[in-house]
Amino acid sequence: MISVEEALGKILSYVDVLEAEDELILSSLGRVLAEDIYSDIDIPPLDNSAMDGYAVRAESTKGASSSSPRILLIIGEVAAGYIASEEVTPGTTIRIMTGAPVPKGADAVVQFEDTDEEKRKAAKKPLSEISILRQAAKGLNIRQAGEDISRGSLVLKAGTVLRPQEIGVLASLGRDVVPVIRRPVVAVLATGDELVDIKEQLPPGKIYNSNTYSLAAQVSRYGGVPKILGIARDSIKALEDKIKQAHDADMLITSAGVSVGEYDVVKDVLARLGEVTFWTVRMKPGKPLAFGVLNLGKKKIPHLGLPGNPVSSMIAFEQFARPAILKMLGKKEFAKPTIKARSEDRIANRDGRRVFARVRVTKRDGQYFARLVGPQGSGILTSMAQANGLMIVPEDKAAIEAGAEVQVQMLDWNEEM
Ligand code: AMP
Ligand code: MG
């Protein structure tokens, strides 16, 4: 049996970062920037006002205070988006709004609160002049051109994961299309004679194919594009036909058909179409795992054969398929968010494997607690639905005692739980 880390290391050695593509900015959230982004403009483009107020020459306000105001002649008004046509000279001022370019001649802005504008308005006096009630230093309330981003500078580095704030920065540069690493297309194939498509009636002895849907949703959640190949029956011909449909995908994920006693069909087909290794991984659930590379047409396609049990396939996906997808997307962080919690249950580990127990994590008095979510059978998919984390019982531990500190991989990340 190989460890989870060994299996992951081998899988990752077969997948590479995909190529770049141009993507509309609103579709680039969560994607990885493929090129360094430089600015060809200054942001802001011009010196502009940080306040609603009066644009002045600082020297015109020298010695001003509420007891000794300086009275300036108002020669105009400028709003954001417009350029003042007048020039501010000694003794004059232009009324200015936040974001408006600073008029020629002005070198400071005095905010409304430091003038008698309110008083004049209350007295219904026309605003032809204004009293300045404080001395303004040069540069007061002025945002300088290029103070956020200067023309020619490196703004975002290749490899950056685009969050809403980076999307905003790109928009501020006027980019509507951005170069990002393309999303991997992940073909998802369920195998098994017992499976029925969810659109059909359920005959006796059959079960609905749920793995295709949980796995496809996992692919989407982590940034891949699922390509649903449906159900292959447990025959060489059926399996081969379906697998060939993955020829234009970046990865194939199959479920089931890899447990002892039945993987001969899968083994034969996979060996015919490429190279395949079957591993037993020191983990529970999810022990049987197939990994290989398929030669389908021009491309070599990595194939991950997950176990059939619905819980096993999802957990094995989290450990192996998720990092592979993230690597193809150009991401650098593959580890699931993991927290320290106190176990509320005793959990035995009888056969030296790493156990991923389904737990519900809650926070009480600043401390995380993890409680098992009922029956832990690998066929009990509702345990995944109730869980928000996977408690890790290390392979070298015979048991986790109630009250012990444990690591929990979070399936959902929410600080408050
Ligand atoms: P296998 O790996 O083929 O031995 O399957 C293990 C268990 O998982 C069996 O109980 C299967 O019926 C079940 N199973 C396999 N594939 C699926 C699927 N696509 N959806 C739901 N259950 C499945
Ligand atoms: Mg089967």
Short mmCIF file of C-alpha atoms and ligand atoms in Angstrom, two decimals:
data_model
loop_
_atom_site.label_atom_id
_atom_site.label_comp_id
_atom_site.label_asym_id
_atom_site.label_seq_id
_atom_site.Cartn_x
_atom_site.Cartn_y
_atom_site.Cartn_z
CA MET A 1 0.00 0.00 0.00
CA ILE A 2 1.27 3.47 -0.80
CA SER A 3 0.59 6.61 1.21
CA VAL A 4 -1.80 9.37 0.22
CA GLU A 5 1.21 11.63 -0.39
CA GLU A 6 2.97 9.11 -2.64
CA ALA A 7 -0.16 8.59 -4.72
CA LEU A 8 -0.71 12.34 -5.00
CA GLY A 9 2.92 12.96 -5.93
CA LYS A 10 2.70 10.45 -8.78
CA ILE A 11 -0.60 11.84 -10.05
CA LEU A 12 0.68 15.42 -10.00
CA SER A 13 3.80 14.39 -11.91
CA TYR A 14 1.51 13.52 -14.84
CA VAL A 15 -0.44 16.76 -15.03
CA ASP A 16 0.78 20.14 -16.21
CA VAL A 17 -0.41 23.68 -16.18
CA LEU A 18 -2.66 24.23 -19.21
CA GLU A 19 -2.30 26.92 -21.87
CA ALA A 20 -3.46 30.51 -21.61
CA GLU A 21 -6.61 31.85 -23.22
CA ASP A 22 -8.25 35.25 -23.41
CA GLU A 23 -11.26 35.40 -21.15
CA LEU A 24 -13.87 38.07 -20.59
CA ILE A 25 -13.12 39.78 -17.33
CA LEU A 26 -16.36 38.66 -15.65
CA SER A 27 -15.57 35.02 -16.44
CA SER A 28 -12.06 35.23 -15.03
CA LEU A 29 -12.98 35.12 -11.33
CA GLY A 30 -10.91 32.45 -9.56
CA ARG A 31 -8.72 31.89 -12.61
CA VAL A 32 -4.95 32.29 -12.75
CA LEU A 33 -3.42 35.18 -14.62
CA ALA A 34 -1.21 33.88 -17.44
CA GLU A 35 0.85 37.02 -18.05
CA ASP A 36 2.28 39.95 -16.12
CA ILE A 37 -0.05 42.92 -16.43
CA TYR A 38 1.48 46.36 -16.92
CA SER A 39 -0.45 49.60 -16.94
CA ASP A 40 -0.37 51.94 -19.91
CA ILE A 41 -2.15 54.68 -17.96
CA ASP A 42 -1.76 56.55 -14.71
CA ILE A 43 -4.44 55.90 -12.11
CA PRO A 44 -5.81 58.32 -11.26
CA PRO A 45 -5.04 59.91 -14.63
CA LEU A 46 -4.98 63.47 -13.22
CA ASP A 47 -4.49 65.15 -9.86
CA ASN A 48 -7.99 65.26 -8.40
CA SER A 49 -9.89 66.27 -5.33
CA ALA A 50 -10.35 63.86 -2.42
CA MET A 51 -13.12 66.05 -0.97
CA ASP A 52 -16.05 68.23 -1.91
CA GLY A 53 -14.70 71.73 -1.30
CA TYR A 54 -12.84 74.68 -2.78
CA ALA A 55 -9.76 74.45 -4.97
CA VAL A 56 -7.35 77.18 -3.92
CA ARG A 57 -3.77 78.32 -4.08
CA ALA A 58 -2.40 77.40 -0.66
CA GLU A 59 -0.80 80.84 -0.37
CA SER A 60 -4.27 82.46 -0.56
CA THR A 61 -5.21 80.78 2.73
CA LYS A 62 -2.14 81.83 4.69
CA GLY A 63 -3.08 82.63 8.31
CA ALA A 64 -6.77 81.78 7.76
CA SER A 65 -8.82 80.71 10.81
CA SER A 66 -12.46 80.92 11.88
CA SER A 67 -11.73 84.21 13.66
CA SER A 68 -9.71 85.50 10.72
CA PRO A 69 -11.17 84.05 7.51
CA ARG A 70 -9.73 84.68 4.03
CA ILE A 71 -12.41 85.66 1.58
CA LEU A 72 -11.94 84.31 -1.95
CA LEU A 73 -13.82 85.09 -5.14
CA ILE A 74 -15.60 82.03 -6.61
CA ILE A 75 -14.84 81.96 -10.33
CA GLY A 76 -16.35 78.60 -11.26
CA GLU A 77 -17.37 75.10 -10.32
CA VAL A 78 -16.08 71.70 -11.46
CA ALA A 79 -17.65 68.25 -11.05
CA ALA A 80 -16.05 64.79 -11.43
CA GLY A 81 -15.62 63.98 -15.09
CA TYR A 82 -15.05 67.58 -16.24
CA ILE A 83 -12.04 69.85 -16.67
CA ALA A 84 -12.34 73.40 -15.32
CA SER A 85 -11.87 76.04 -18.00
CA GLU A 86 -10.89 78.77 -15.51
CA GLU A 87 -7.54 79.07 -13.77
CA VAL A 88 -7.27 79.63 -10.00
CA THR A 89 -5.27 82.77 -9.30
CA PRO A 90 -4.35 84.41 -5.94
CA GLY A 91 -7.56 85.47 -4.22
CA THR A 92 -9.84 83.26 -6.32
CA THR A 93 -11.24 79.75 -5.93
CA ILE A 94 -13.20 77.12 -7.85
CA ARG A 95 -15.87 75.06 -6.13
CA ILE A 96 -14.84 71.40 -6.67
CA MET A 97 -16.45 67.96 -6.19
CA THR A 98 -14.74 64.74 -5.11
CA GLY A 99 -12.92 63.13 -8.03
CA ALA A 100 -12.88 66.27 -10.18
CA PRO A 101 -9.50 67.15 -11.71
CA VAL A 102 -7.75 69.94 -9.81
CA PRO A 103 -8.03 73.15 -11.86
CA LYS A 104 -4.97 74.91 -13.23
CA GLY A 105 -3.31 77.14 -10.67
CA ALA A 106 -4.78 75.37 -7.61
CA ASP A 107 -2.56 73.33 -5.28
CA ALA A 108 -4.91 72.53 -2.37
CA VAL A 109 -8.56 71.81 -1.66
CA VAL A 110 -10.34 73.17 1.40
CA GLN A 111 -13.30 70.99 2.32
CA PHE A 112 -16.77 72.54 2.70
CA GLU A 113 -16.64 72.06 6.48
CA ASP A 114 -13.69 74.48 6.64
CA THR A 115 -15.60 77.25 4.88
CA ASP A 116 -18.72 79.29 5.70
CA GLU A 117 -20.67 77.82 2.79
CA GLU A 118 -23.38 76.34 5.04
CA LYS A 119 -23.89 79.71 6.71
CA ARG A 120 -24.07 81.57 3.43
CA LYS A 121 -26.58 79.04 2.10
CA ALA A 122 -28.69 79.30 5.26
CA ALA A 123 -28.67 83.09 4.88
CA LYS A 124 -29.71 82.63 1.21
CA LYS A 125 -26.73 84.68 0.06
CA PRO A 126 -25.61 84.05 -3.52
CA LEU A 127 -22.34 82.13 -3.63
CA SER A 128 -20.10 84.65 -5.30
CA GLU A 129 -17.44 84.52 -2.65
CA ILE A 130 -16.49 82.19 0.20
CA SER A 131 -14.73 82.50 3.56
CA ILE A 132 -11.90 80.04 4.11
CA LEU A 133 -11.66 79.16 7.82
CA ARG A 134 -8.33 77.34 7.92
CA GLN A 135 -4.90 77.55 6.42
CA ALA A 136 -4.32 74.88 3.77
CA ALA A 137 -0.93 73.29 3.16
CA LYS A 138 0.09 72.61 -0.43
CA GLY A 139 -1.36 69.26 -1.56
CA LEU A 140 -4.16 69.22 1.04
CA ASN A 141 -7.01 66.90 -0.09
CA ILE A 142 -5.40 66.30 -3.47
CA ARG A 143 -4.99 62.75 -4.83
CA GLN A 144 -1.99 62.72 -7.12
CA ALA A 145 -2.02 61.42 -10.66
CA GLY A 146 -0.56 57.90 -10.69
CA GLU A 147 -0.67 57.55 -6.89
CA ASP A 148 -2.50 54.20 -7.19
CA ILE A 149 -0.88 52.90 -10.39
CA SER A 150 1.75 54.67 -12.45
CA ARG A 151 2.01 54.28 -16.20
CA GLY A 152 4.38 51.49 -17.20
CA SER A 153 4.39 49.78 -13.82
CA LEU A 154 3.84 46.07 -13.15
CA VAL A 155 0.38 45.85 -11.62
CA LEU A 156 -0.40 42.11 -11.35
CA LYS A 157 2.02 39.23 -11.73
CA ALA A 158 1.48 36.12 -13.81
CA GLY A 159 0.29 33.38 -11.46
CA THR A 160 -2.01 35.64 -9.47
CA VAL A 161 -5.36 34.08 -8.63
CA LEU A 162 -8.02 36.59 -9.66
CA ARG A 163 -10.31 37.64 -6.81
CA PRO A 164 -12.96 40.37 -7.05
CA GLN A 165 -10.36 42.99 -6.10
CA GLU A 166 -7.98 41.93 -8.90
CA ILE A 167 -10.92 41.97 -11.31
CA GLY A 168 -11.54 45.55 -10.19
CA VAL A 169 -7.90 46.50 -10.68
CA LEU A 170 -7.95 45.02 -14.21
CA ALA A 171 -11.14 46.97 -14.97
CA SER A 172 -9.48 50.16 -13.68
CA LEU A 173 -6.83 49.60 -16.36
CA GLY A 174 -9.56 49.32 -18.99
CA ARG A 175 -9.09 45.61 -19.66
CA ASP A 176 -12.24 43.82 -20.73
CA VAL A 177 -10.39 40.66 -21.71
CA VAL A 178 -7.65 39.05 -19.62
CA PRO A 179 -5.13 36.30 -20.33
CA VAL A 180 -5.80 33.40 -17.94
CA ILE A 181 -4.96 29.71 -17.79
CA ARG A 182 -7.75 27.76 -19.41
CA ARG A 183 -10.04 25.52 -17.40
CA PRO A 184 -9.39 21.77 -17.61
CA VAL A 185 -12.10 19.68 -19.22
CA VAL A 186 -12.60 16.67 -16.98
CA ALA A 187 -14.50 13.73 -18.44
CA VAL A 188 -16.59 11.87 -15.86
CA LEU A 189 -17.56 8.26 -16.50
CA ALA A 190 -19.57 6.02 -14.19
CA THR A 191 -19.27 2.26 -14.60
CA GLY A 192 -21.51 -0.53 -13.42
CA ASP A 193 -24.32 -2.78 -14.60
CA GLU A 194 -26.40 -1.76 -11.58
CA LEU A 195 -26.55 1.92 -12.52
CA VAL A 196 -29.58 3.73 -13.90
CA ASP A 197 -29.63 7.27 -15.18
CA ILE A 198 -31.51 9.69 -12.95
CA LYS A 199 -33.98 10.48 -15.75
CA GLU A 200 -35.17 6.87 -15.83
CA GLN A 201 -37.50 4.67 -13.74
CA LEU A 202 -35.67 2.60 -11.14
CA PRO A 203 -36.09 -1.14 -11.87
CA PRO A 204 -35.63 -3.72 -9.08
CA GLY A 205 -32.01 -4.43 -8.28
CA LYS A 206 -30.73 -1.16 -9.75
CA ILE A 207 -29.57 2.11 -8.18
CA TYR A 208 -29.38 5.62 -9.51
CA ASN A 209 -26.02 6.80 -10.76
CA SER A 210 -25.13 9.46 -8.19
CA ASN A 211 -21.35 9.48 -8.59
CA THR A 212 -21.46 11.21 -11.95
CA TYR A 213 -23.29 14.12 -10.34
CA SER A 214 -21.29 14.46 -7.14
CA LEU A 215 -18.03 14.18 -9.11
CA ALA A 216 -19.13 16.59 -11.85
CA ALA A 217 -20.14 19.09 -9.17
CA GLN A 218 -16.74 18.68 -7.51
CA VAL A 219 -15.06 19.28 -10.88
CA SER A 220 -17.06 22.51 -11.29
CA ARG A 221 -16.49 23.61 -7.72
CA TYR A 222 -12.73 23.49 -8.15
CA GLY A 223 -12.71 25.25 -11.51
CA GLY A 224 -12.83 22.43 -14.05
CA VAL A 225 -15.39 21.89 -16.79
CA PRO A 226 -17.12 18.52 -16.41
CA LYS A 227 -17.79 16.51 -19.54
CA ILE A 228 -20.38 13.88 -18.65
CA LEU A 229 -19.80 10.56 -20.42
CA GLY A 230 -22.71 8.78 -18.74
CA ILE A 231 -22.66 5.15 -17.68
CA ALA A 232 -20.51 2.35 -19.09
CA ARG A 233 -21.71 -1.18 -18.54
CA ASP A 234 -19.26 -3.72 -17.12
CA SER A 235 -18.13 -5.05 -20.47
CA ILE A 236 -14.91 -4.48 -22.39
CA LYS A 237 -16.71 -3.11 -25.42
CA ALA A 238 -18.94 -0.70 -23.49
CA LEU A 239 -16.09 0.60 -21.41
CA GLU A 240 -13.75 1.04 -24.34
CA ASP A 241 -16.37 2.94 -26.36
CA LYS A 242 -17.06 5.32 -23.51
CA ILE A 243 -13.44 5.87 -22.58
CA LYS A 244 -12.63 6.82 -26.17
CA GLN A 245 -15.13 9.67 -25.85
CA ALA A 246 -12.69 11.29 -23.42
CA HIS A 247 -10.24 11.94 -26.28
CA ASP A 248 -10.63 15.73 -26.15
CA ALA A 249 -10.61 16.02 -22.35
CA ASP A 250 -7.65 17.01 -20.16
CA MET A 251 -8.36 14.27 -17.65
CA LEU A 252 -10.68 11.30 -17.28
CA ILE A 253 -12.25 10.35 -13.99
CA THR A 254 -14.02 7.02 -13.76
CA SER A 255 -15.88 5.66 -10.79
CA ALA A 256 -16.14 2.03 -9.70
CA GLY A 257 -14.76 -1.11 -11.21
CA VAL A 258 -11.47 -0.88 -9.37
CA SER A 259 -12.15 -2.97 -6.29
CA VAL A 260 -10.63 -6.43 -5.95
CA GLY A 261 -12.38 -9.16 -7.89
CA GLU A 262 -13.98 -6.95 -10.49
CA TYR A 263 -11.34 -4.73 -11.90
CA ASP A 264 -10.29 -7.20 -14.53
CA VAL A 265 -12.51 -5.62 -17.16
CA VAL A 266 -11.27 -2.15 -16.34
CA LYS A 267 -7.70 -3.41 -16.14
CA ASP A 268 -7.90 -5.03 -19.58
CA VAL A 269 -9.41 -1.96 -21.20
CA LEU A 270 -7.06 0.50 -19.57
CA ALA A 271 -4.03 -1.61 -20.43
CA ARG A 272 -5.18 -1.73 -24.05
CA LEU A 273 -5.66 2.03 -24.24
CA GLY A 274 -2.59 3.11 -22.31
CA GLU A 275 -0.56 2.42 -19.23
CA VAL A 276 -2.24 1.88 -15.92
CA THR A 277 -1.23 1.28 -12.34
CA PHE A 278 -3.52 -0.01 -9.67
CA TRP A 279 -2.73 1.11 -6.20
CA THR A 280 -4.08 0.40 -2.86
CA VAL A 281 -3.73 3.66 -1.03
CA ARG A 282 -3.32 3.68 2.75
CA MET A 283 -6.57 5.54 3.31
CA LYS A 284 -10.12 4.84 4.42
CA PRO A 285 -12.41 5.16 2.66
CA GLY A 286 -10.95 5.12 -0.82
CA LYS A 287 -8.38 2.33 -0.72
CA PRO A 288 -8.54 1.03 -4.31
CA LEU A 289 -7.38 3.56 -6.85
CA ALA A 290 -6.33 3.28 -10.47
CA PHE A 291 -4.12 5.79 -12.16
CA GLY A 292 -2.75 5.81 -15.65
CA VAL A 293 -2.25 7.61 -18.89
CA LEU A 294 -4.47 6.86 -21.86
CA ASN A 295 -3.34 7.23 -25.48
CA LEU A 296 -6.51 8.46 -27.13
CA GLY A 297 -5.71 9.90 -30.53
CA LYS A 298 -3.14 12.67 -30.37
CA LYS A 299 -3.32 13.31 -26.69
CA LYS A 300 -2.11 11.45 -23.63
CA ILE A 301 -4.84 11.79 -21.04
CA PRO A 302 -4.31 11.19 -17.35
CA HIS A 303 -6.92 8.84 -15.96
CA LEU A 304 -7.97 8.60 -12.35
CA GLY A 305 -10.02 5.53 -11.49
CA LEU A 306 -11.92 6.24 -8.28
CA PRO A 307 -13.66 3.64 -6.15
CA GLY A 308 -17.39 3.14 -6.69
CA ASN A 309 -18.72 3.73 -3.23
CA PRO A 310 -20.23 7.21 -3.27
CA VAL A 311 -18.41 8.46 -0.15
CA SER A 312 -15.10 6.89 -1.21
CA SER A 313 -15.21 8.43 -4.65
CA MET A 314 -15.90 11.90 -3.26
CA ILE A 315 -13.18 11.70 -0.64
CA ALA A 316 -10.65 10.28 -3.10
CA PHE A 317 -11.62 13.10 -5.47
CA GLU A 318 -10.83 15.68 -2.78
CA GLN A 319 -7.43 14.11 -2.12
CA PHE A 320 -6.32 13.41 -5.70
CA ALA A 321 -8.51 14.97 -8.40
CA ARG A 322 -8.85 18.38 -6.76
CA PRO A 323 -5.07 18.99 -6.60
CA ALA A 324 -4.70 17.78 -10.21
CA ILE A 325 -7.38 20.25 -11.37
CA LEU A 326 -5.82 23.07 -9.37
CA LYS A 327 -2.41 22.31 -10.87
CA MET A 328 -3.81 22.37 -14.42
CA LEU A 329 -5.47 25.70 -13.61
CA GLY A 330 -2.06 27.11 -12.68
CA LYS A 331 -2.72 27.31 -8.94
CA LYS A 332 0.05 26.74 -6.42
CA GLU A 333 -1.93 25.93 -3.30
CA PHE A 334 -3.31 22.40 -3.39
CA ALA A 335 -3.88 21.66 0.28
CA LYS A 336 -7.44 21.70 1.61
CA PRO A 337 -7.98 24.29 4.33
CA THR A 338 -7.25 22.38 7.54
CA ILE A 339 -8.03 23.38 11.10
CA LYS A 340 -7.21 22.03 14.55
CA ALA A 341 -10.25 20.83 16.45
CA ARG A 342 -11.12 18.75 19.48
CA SER A 343 -12.71 15.40 18.69
CA GLU A 344 -16.00 14.80 20.49
CA ASP A 345 -15.88 11.07 19.75
CA ARG A 346 -13.50 8.16 20.09
CA ILE A 347 -12.52 6.90 16.66
CA ALA A 348 -10.73 3.57 16.26
CA ASN A 349 -8.33 2.92 13.41
CA ARG A 350 -7.85 -0.81 13.12
CA ASP A 351 -5.89 -1.32 9.95
CA GLY A 352 -3.20 1.32 9.82
CA ARG A 353 -4.79 3.49 7.16
CA ARG A 354 -5.41 7.22 7.19
CA VAL A 355 -9.06 7.60 8.08
CA PHE A 356 -11.09 10.51 6.73
CA ALA A 357 -14.04 10.58 9.12
CA ARG A 358 -17.06 12.66 8.22
CA VAL A 359 -17.57 15.26 10.91
CA ARG A 360 -19.51 18.37 11.67
CA VAL A 361 -17.24 21.12 12.98
CA THR A 362 -18.69 23.75 15.28
CA LYS A 363 -17.06 26.62 17.14
CA ARG A 364 -17.67 27.20 20.82
CA ASP A 365 -15.76 29.70 22.97
CA GLY A 366 -13.19 30.25 20.25
CA GLN A 367 -12.43 26.53 19.93
CA TYR A 368 -13.36 24.14 17.14
CA PHE A 369 -15.07 20.85 17.96
CA ALA A 370 -15.56 17.96 15.54
CA ARG A 371 -18.36 15.44 15.95
CA LEU A 372 -18.93 12.34 13.81
CA VAL A 373 -22.02 12.63 11.63
CA GLY A 374 -23.55 9.23 12.31
CA PRO A 375 -22.85 6.02 10.40
CA GLN A 376 -19.55 6.17 8.54
CA GLY A 377 -20.12 3.46 5.91
CA SER A 378 -18.58 4.36 2.57
CA GLY A 379 -21.97 3.83 0.90
CA ILE A 380 -23.74 6.31 3.18
CA LEU A 381 -23.68 9.41 1.03
CA THR A 382 -25.89 11.40 3.42
CA SER A 383 -22.93 11.40 5.83
CA MET A 384 -21.17 13.64 3.29
CA ALA A 385 -24.27 15.81 3.09
CA GLN A 386 -24.25 16.29 6.87
CA ALA A 387 -20.51 16.83 7.16
CA ASN A 388 -18.60 20.07 6.78
CA GLY A 389 -15.22 18.47 7.38
CA LEU A 390 -13.10 15.34 7.20
CA MET A 391 -11.35 14.47 10.44
CA ILE A 392 -7.96 12.94 9.78
CA VAL A 393 -6.99 9.93 11.86
CA PRO A 394 -3.30 9.35 11.04
CA GLU A 395 -2.33 5.90 9.77
CA ASP A 396 0.04 5.35 12.72
CA LYS A 397 -2.65 6.03 15.35
CA ALA A 398 -4.75 3.12 16.63
CA ALA A 399 -7.41 5.51 17.87
CA ILE A 400 -8.35 9.11 18.45
CA GLU A 401 -9.64 9.51 21.99
CA ALA A 402 -12.58 11.76 22.73
CA GLY A 403 -11.20 15.17 23.67
CA ALA A 404 -7.99 14.76 21.68
CA GLU A 405 -6.77 17.44 19.30
CA VAL A 406 -7.18 16.49 15.64
CA GLN A 407 -6.72 17.94 12.18
CA VAL A 408 -9.86 18.47 10.14
CA GLN A 409 -9.89 19.12 6.41
CA MET A 410 -12.72 21.54 5.81
CA LEU A 411 -15.16 20.66 3.04
CA ASP A 412 -16.73 24.09 3.47
CA TRP A 413 -14.83 27.00 4.84
CA ASN A 414 -16.76 29.33 7.07
CA GLU A 415 -15.00 30.93 10.00
CA GLU A 416 -18.06 30.87 12.26
CA MET A 417 -19.47 27.39 11.37
P1 AMP B 1 -17.60 -1.11 -7.18
O1 AMP B 1 -16.42 -0.22 -7.04
O2 AMP B 1 -18.01 -1.28 -8.59
O3 AMP B 1 -17.42 -2.37 -6.44
O4 AMP B 1 -18.80 -0.34 -6.48
C1 AMP B 1 -18.81 -0.16 -5.09
C2 AMP B 1 -20.17 0.30 -4.64
O5 AMP B 1 -20.44 1.57 -5.19
C3 AMP B 1 -21.32 -0.59 -5.11
O6 AMP B 1 -22.25 -0.69 -4.06
C4 AMP B 1 -21.86 0.16 -6.28
O7 AMP B 1 -23.20 -0.15 -6.52
C5 AMP B 1 -21.68 1.59 -5.86
N1 AMP B 1 -21.59 2.44 -7.01
C6 AMP B 1 -20.75 2.27 -8.05
N2 AMP B 1 -20.91 3.23 -8.97
C7 AMP B 1 -21.86 4.07 -8.48
C8 AMP B 1 -22.46 5.26 -8.97
N3 AMP B 1 -22.08 5.79 -10.14
N4 AMP B 1 -23.39 5.85 -8.22
C9 AMP B 1 -23.75 5.33 -7.05
N5 AMP B 1 -23.23 4.21 -6.52
C10 AMP B 1 -22.29 3.58 -7.24
MG MG B 2 -19.14 -2.32 -9.92
#
